[in-house]
Tab-separated table of C-alpha atoms in Angstrom:
chain	number	residue	atom	x	y	z
A	1	MET	CA	96.264	91.509	108.945
A	2	LEU	CA	93.933	89.079	107.316
A	3	PRO	CA	93.161	87.938	103.864
A	4	LYS	CA	89.686	88.977	103.208
A	5	SER	CA	86.888	91.374	104.300
A	6	GLU	CA	84.921	88.586	105.929
A	7	HIS	CA	87.776	87.561	108.048
A	8	VAL	CA	88.167	90.906	109.393
A	9	GLN	CA	84.382	91.231	110.068
A	10	GLN	CA	84.635	88.040	111.965
A	11	VAL	CA	87.424	89.446	114.165
A	12	TYR	CA	85.525	92.565	114.912
A	13	TYR	CA	81.836	91.854	115.245
A	14	ALA	CA	80.580	88.840	113.332
A	15	GLY	CA	82.337	85.971	115.019
A	16	GLU	CA	82.111	84.480	118.538
A	17	ASN	CA	83.993	86.449	121.058
A	18	SER	CA	84.561	89.213	118.660
A	19	LEU	CA	86.345	92.394	119.698
A	20	LEU	CA	83.226	94.388	119.801
A	21	SER	CA	80.999	91.785	121.434
A	22	THR	CA	83.018	90.908	124.388
A	23	GLY	CA	83.239	92.997	127.485
A	24	ALA	CA	81.891	96.351	128.171
A	25	ALA	CA	83.021	99.818	127.372
A	26	THR	CA	84.959	101.392	130.166
A	27	SER	CA	86.025	104.732	131.146
A	28	ASN	CA	89.574	104.069	129.581
A	29	HIS	CA	88.193	103.359	126.146
A	30	GLU	CA	90.177	106.151	124.758
A	31	ARG	CA	93.317	104.391	125.331
A	32	ARG	CA	92.331	101.578	122.921
A	33	LEU	CA	93.558	101.838	119.614
A	34	PHE	CA	92.246	99.509	116.743
A	35	ILE	CA	94.850	99.604	113.835
A	36	GLU	CA	93.497	97.435	110.725
A	37	CYS	CA	96.291	96.652	108.374
A	38	SER	CA	94.391	94.217	106.038
A	39	THR	CA	93.787	94.916	102.449
A	40	ILE	CA	89.991	94.722	102.185
A	41	ASP	CA	87.048	96.537	100.880
A	42	PRO	CA	87.226	100.119	101.872
A	43	VAL	CA	83.496	100.115	102.543
A	44	VAL	CA	84.103	97.287	105.022
A	45	THR	CA	86.891	99.320	106.632
A	46	ARG	CA	84.655	102.378	107.139
A	47	GLU	CA	81.897	100.305	108.573
A	48	ILE	CA	84.142	98.626	111.196
A	49	GLY	CA	85.459	102.085	112.039
A	50	ALA	CA	81.993	103.353	112.558
A	51	LYS	CA	81.143	100.337	114.740
A	52	VAL	CA	84.082	100.898	117.030
A	53	LYS	CA	82.993	104.371	117.559
A	54	GLU	CA	79.342	103.527	118.122
A	55	ASN	CA	80.383	100.819	120.587
A	56	ASN	CA	82.583	103.342	122.529
A	57	ARG	CA	85.489	100.917	122.363
A	58	GLY	CA	88.221	103.179	121.505
A	59	ASN	CA	89.836	104.750	118.434
A	60	PHE	CA	90.242	103.154	114.915
A	61	ALA	CA	92.683	103.415	112.071
A	62	ASP	CA	93.200	101.653	108.738
A	63	ALA	CA	96.918	101.498	108.116
A	64	ALA	CA	97.370	99.524	104.977
A	65	VAL	CA	100.852	98.108	104.001
A	66	SER	CA	103.124	98.098	100.971
A	67	GLY	CA	106.283	96.230	100.692
A	68	GLY	CA	105.312	92.600	100.881
A	69	PRO	CA	107.193	89.966	103.154
A	70	PHE	CA	110.574	91.371	102.290
A	71	GLY	CA	109.492	94.934	103.576
A	72	ALA	CA	108.073	93.307	106.753
A	73	ALA	CA	111.255	91.300	107.201
A	74	ASN	CA	113.475	94.323	106.889
A	75	GLY	CA	111.120	96.731	108.611
A	76	THR	CA	110.843	98.998	105.468
A	77	LEU	CA	106.997	98.812	104.901
A	78	SER	CA	105.060	101.795	103.754
A	79	HIS	CA	101.921	102.414	105.617
A	80	MET	CA	98.942	104.207	104.231
A	81	ILE	CA	96.787	105.560	107.190
A	82	GLY	CA	93.259	106.556	107.298
A	83	CYS	CA	92.286	108.116	110.801
A	84	ASP	CA	91.105	111.065	112.722
A	85	ASP	CA	93.813	113.700	113.025
A	86	GLY	CA	93.933	113.271	116.915
A	87	VAL	CA	95.169	109.820	117.048
A	88	LEU	CA	97.465	110.109	113.952
A	89	ASP	CA	100.580	110.328	116.193
A	90	LYS	CA	99.616	107.238	118.246
A	91	VAL	CA	99.176	105.324	115.016
A	92	LYS	CA	102.571	106.441	113.695
A	93	ALA	CA	104.270	105.360	116.937
A	94	VAL	CA	103.003	101.738	116.427
A	95	VAL	CA	103.227	101.297	112.678
A	96	GLY	CA	106.542	103.110	112.487
A	97	MET	CA	108.039	100.016	114.195
A	98	THR	CA	107.592	98.228	110.858
A	99	GLY	CA	108.482	101.068	108.382
A	100	LYS	CA	109.337	104.606	108.157
A	101	SER	CA	107.239	105.732	105.052
A	102	LEU	CA	104.102	106.735	106.765
A	103	PHE	CA	101.494	108.474	104.875
A	104	HIS	CA	98.258	110.034	106.408
A	105	CYS	CA	95.782	109.781	103.426
A	106	GLY	CA	92.704	111.233	105.284
A	107	PRO	CA	89.826	110.051	107.373
A	108	ILE	CA	89.049	106.182	108.298
A	109	GLY	CA	88.979	104.278	105.066
A	110	ALA	CA	91.287	106.731	103.028
A	111	GLY	CA	94.365	104.497	103.612
A	112	ILE	CA	92.956	101.255	102.351
A	113	THR	CA	91.441	103.164	99.477
A	114	VAL	CA	94.980	104.376	98.395
A	115	LYS	CA	96.360	100.690	98.999
A	116	VAL	CA	93.428	99.186	96.687
A	117	ILE	CA	94.692	101.858	94.038
A	118	ASN	CA	98.285	101.030	94.526
A	119	ASN	CA	97.662	97.271	94.234
A	120	TYR	CA	95.553	97.591	91.106
A	121	MET	CA	98.494	99.508	89.413
A	122	SER	CA	101.085	97.024	90.696
A	123	VAL	CA	99.311	93.855	89.831
A	124	THR	CA	98.453	95.136	86.404
A	125	ASN	CA	102.016	96.336	85.948
A	126	MET	CA	103.284	92.876	86.983
A	127	LEU	CA	101.184	91.396	84.365
A	128	SER	CA	102.157	93.840	81.644
A	129	ALA	CA	105.921	93.268	82.598
A	130	SER	CA	105.578	89.494	82.233
A	131	GLU	CA	103.623	89.807	78.938
A	132	GLY	CA	106.435	92.040	77.646
A	133	MET	CA	109.096	89.615	78.614
A	134	ASN	CA	107.251	86.521	77.445
A	135	LEU	CA	106.909	88.397	73.906
A	136	GLY	CA	110.597	89.224	73.807
A	137	VAL	CA	111.663	85.762	74.720
A	138	LYS	CA	109.479	84.061	72.301
A	139	MET	CA	110.749	86.499	69.548
A	140	GLY	CA	114.334	85.314	70.330
A	141	VAL	CA	115.572	88.552	72.457
A	142	ASP	CA	117.829	87.776	75.432
A	143	PRO	CA	115.796	88.460	78.544
A	144	LYS	CA	118.691	90.075	80.423
A	145	MET	CA	119.513	92.511	77.544
A	146	LEU	CA	115.770	93.203	77.219
A	147	THR	CA	115.626	93.930	80.862
A	148	GLU	CA	118.668	96.287	80.669
A	149	ILE	CA	117.332	98.339	77.983
A	150	ILE	CA	113.665	98.508	79.441
A	151	ASN	CA	115.153	99.777	82.859
A	152	ALA	CA	116.950	102.467	80.905
A	153	SER	CA	113.737	103.387	78.961
A	154	SER	CA	110.082	104.259	79.715
A	155	GLY	CA	109.009	100.674	80.201
A	156	MET	CA	110.889	100.573	83.441
A	157	SER	CA	109.009	99.744	86.642
A	158	TRP	CA	109.574	98.555	90.268
A	159	ILE	CA	108.906	95.061	88.783
A	160	THR	CA	111.601	95.112	86.270
A	161	LEU	CA	114.051	96.839	88.674
A	162	ASN	CA	113.504	94.938	91.700
A	163	ASN	CA	111.715	91.654	91.450
A	164	HIS	CA	111.773	90.355	87.796
A	165	PRO	CA	109.209	87.647	86.620
A	166	VAL	CA	111.855	85.757	84.402
A	167	PRO	CA	113.960	83.184	86.207
A	168	GLY	CA	117.702	84.018	86.091
A	169	VAL	CA	117.532	87.609	85.082
A	170	GLN	CA	118.051	88.768	88.744
A	171	PRO	CA	119.618	86.179	90.969
A	172	ASP	CA	117.640	87.456	94.160
A	173	SER	CA	114.298	87.731	92.419
A	174	VAL	CA	111.295	85.284	93.564
A	175	ALA	CA	111.387	83.911	90.107
A	176	SER	CA	114.916	82.753	90.419
A	177	ARG	CA	113.867	80.793	93.520
A	178	GLY	CA	111.189	78.801	91.943
A	179	TYR	CA	108.496	81.580	92.621
A	180	LYS	CA	108.627	80.569	96.249
A	181	GLY	CA	107.748	83.184	98.823
A	182	GLY	CA	106.800	86.798	97.924
A	183	PHE	CA	103.192	87.946	97.187
A	184	ASN	CA	101.175	84.911	96.184
A	185	ILE	CA	99.131	84.712	92.976
A	186	GLU	CA	95.839	84.308	94.976
A	187	LEU	CA	96.282	87.586	96.602
A	188	ALA	CA	97.055	89.252	93.262
A	189	ALA	CA	93.630	88.067	92.045
A	190	GLY	CA	92.065	89.371	95.255
A	191	CYS	CA	93.569	92.830	94.680
A	192	ILE	CA	92.064	93.060	91.264
A	193	ASP	CA	88.697	91.966	92.629
A	194	LEU	CA	88.804	94.715	95.167
A	195	ALA	CA	89.718	97.338	92.611
A	196	MET	CA	86.890	96.132	90.346
A	197	LYS	CA	84.505	96.323	93.277
A	198	SER	CA	85.508	99.822	94.231
A	199	ALA	CA	85.224	101.034	90.661
A	200	GLU	CA	81.814	99.693	90.411
A	201	ASP	CA	80.903	101.620	93.784
A	202	VAL	CA	81.958	104.844	92.423
A	203	GLY	CA	81.251	104.557	88.660
A	204	ALA	CA	84.944	104.678	87.694
A	205	LYS	CA	86.151	102.981	84.480
A	206	LEU	CA	88.980	100.451	84.729
A	207	ALA	CA	89.694	99.765	80.916
A	208	LEU	CA	92.389	97.004	81.791
A	209	GLY	CA	90.562	95.723	84.737
A	210	LYS	CA	88.212	93.162	83.280
A	211	ALA	CA	91.045	91.469	81.119
A	212	SER	CA	93.453	91.509	84.128
A	213	GLN	CA	90.959	89.996	86.539
A	214	GLU	CA	90.265	87.139	84.132
A	215	THR	CA	93.853	86.466	83.627
A	216	TRP	CA	94.747	86.287	87.295
A	217	HIS	CA	91.799	84.181	88.100
A	218	ILE	CA	92.832	81.633	85.416
A	219	ALA	CA	96.509	81.630	86.229
A	220	LYS	CA	95.994	81.194	89.911
A	221	GLU	CA	94.410	77.872	89.251
A	222	ASP	CA	97.180	76.688	86.961
A	223	PRO	CA	99.321	74.045	88.776
A	224	ARG	CA	102.532	75.917	87.731
A	225	CYS	CA	101.239	78.908	89.535
A	226	LYS	CA	98.961	77.956	92.228
A	227	GLY	CA	100.154	78.776	95.661
A	228	LEU	CA	103.352	80.565	94.310
A	229	ASP	CA	104.403	84.208	93.768
A	230	ALA	CA	102.226	86.272	91.451
A	231	ARG	CA	105.211	86.631	89.009
A	232	SER	CA	104.487	82.966	88.328
A	233	VAL	CA	101.900	84.270	85.829
A	234	TYR	CA	104.974	84.483	83.570
A	235	ARG	CA	104.760	80.637	83.406
A	236	TRP	CA	101.187	80.568	82.344
A	237	LEU	CA	101.674	83.361	79.757
A	238	GLY	CA	104.522	81.446	78.057
A	239	ASP	CA	103.134	77.940	78.661
A	240	ALA	CA	106.526	76.827	80.052
A	241	ASP	CA	107.095	73.593	81.452
A	242	GLU	CA	109.459	74.730	84.393
């Protein structure tokens, strides 16, 4: 599981001693199973899957994950799987060791496609929740009370329920631990980039995409956010000193 498309390409075929450039294909190639869990460009994922088949090196599946570091530590990740039907059970046997929510999304590339969509919605929602909370705090509303009402209303989301962007609202949230750990802000910016690239590839409109992309890329360079969890965008929005 690597950060970017170019890193995955290096591992499979573009780098020295890459997986597809070393050794010869053998009669037991069917036993080999390549499972790619990186969140990268779906076009690159399909390209690598095709190269695995062309080189007769085994079977390939993409099995992007959702749940972050905490889901990984607790074995509760969700896997979005893209693979041929014939190898689905083998893929599930492996990724099932890290999570039990396993979804077969379709052929190779379908899993990461679903992940890119999920991440676009999640990161955009994280920004929206941070904006709403910042607005409330600046207007003098108690953030705990505001959160309680939002979580009983239509503004509720996974972010406001489980990992709040405002320090002190939820004692176990990343925000309450100085935004250390969790899903870092650089990855959030990368998620928006992938979604925008995918939208351009297929001609889909993402009305919120451009503004969100600009915000994440500015915020990730802010010293109050850089290298920290993505929820630290709340600091940038509020121009807070903490």
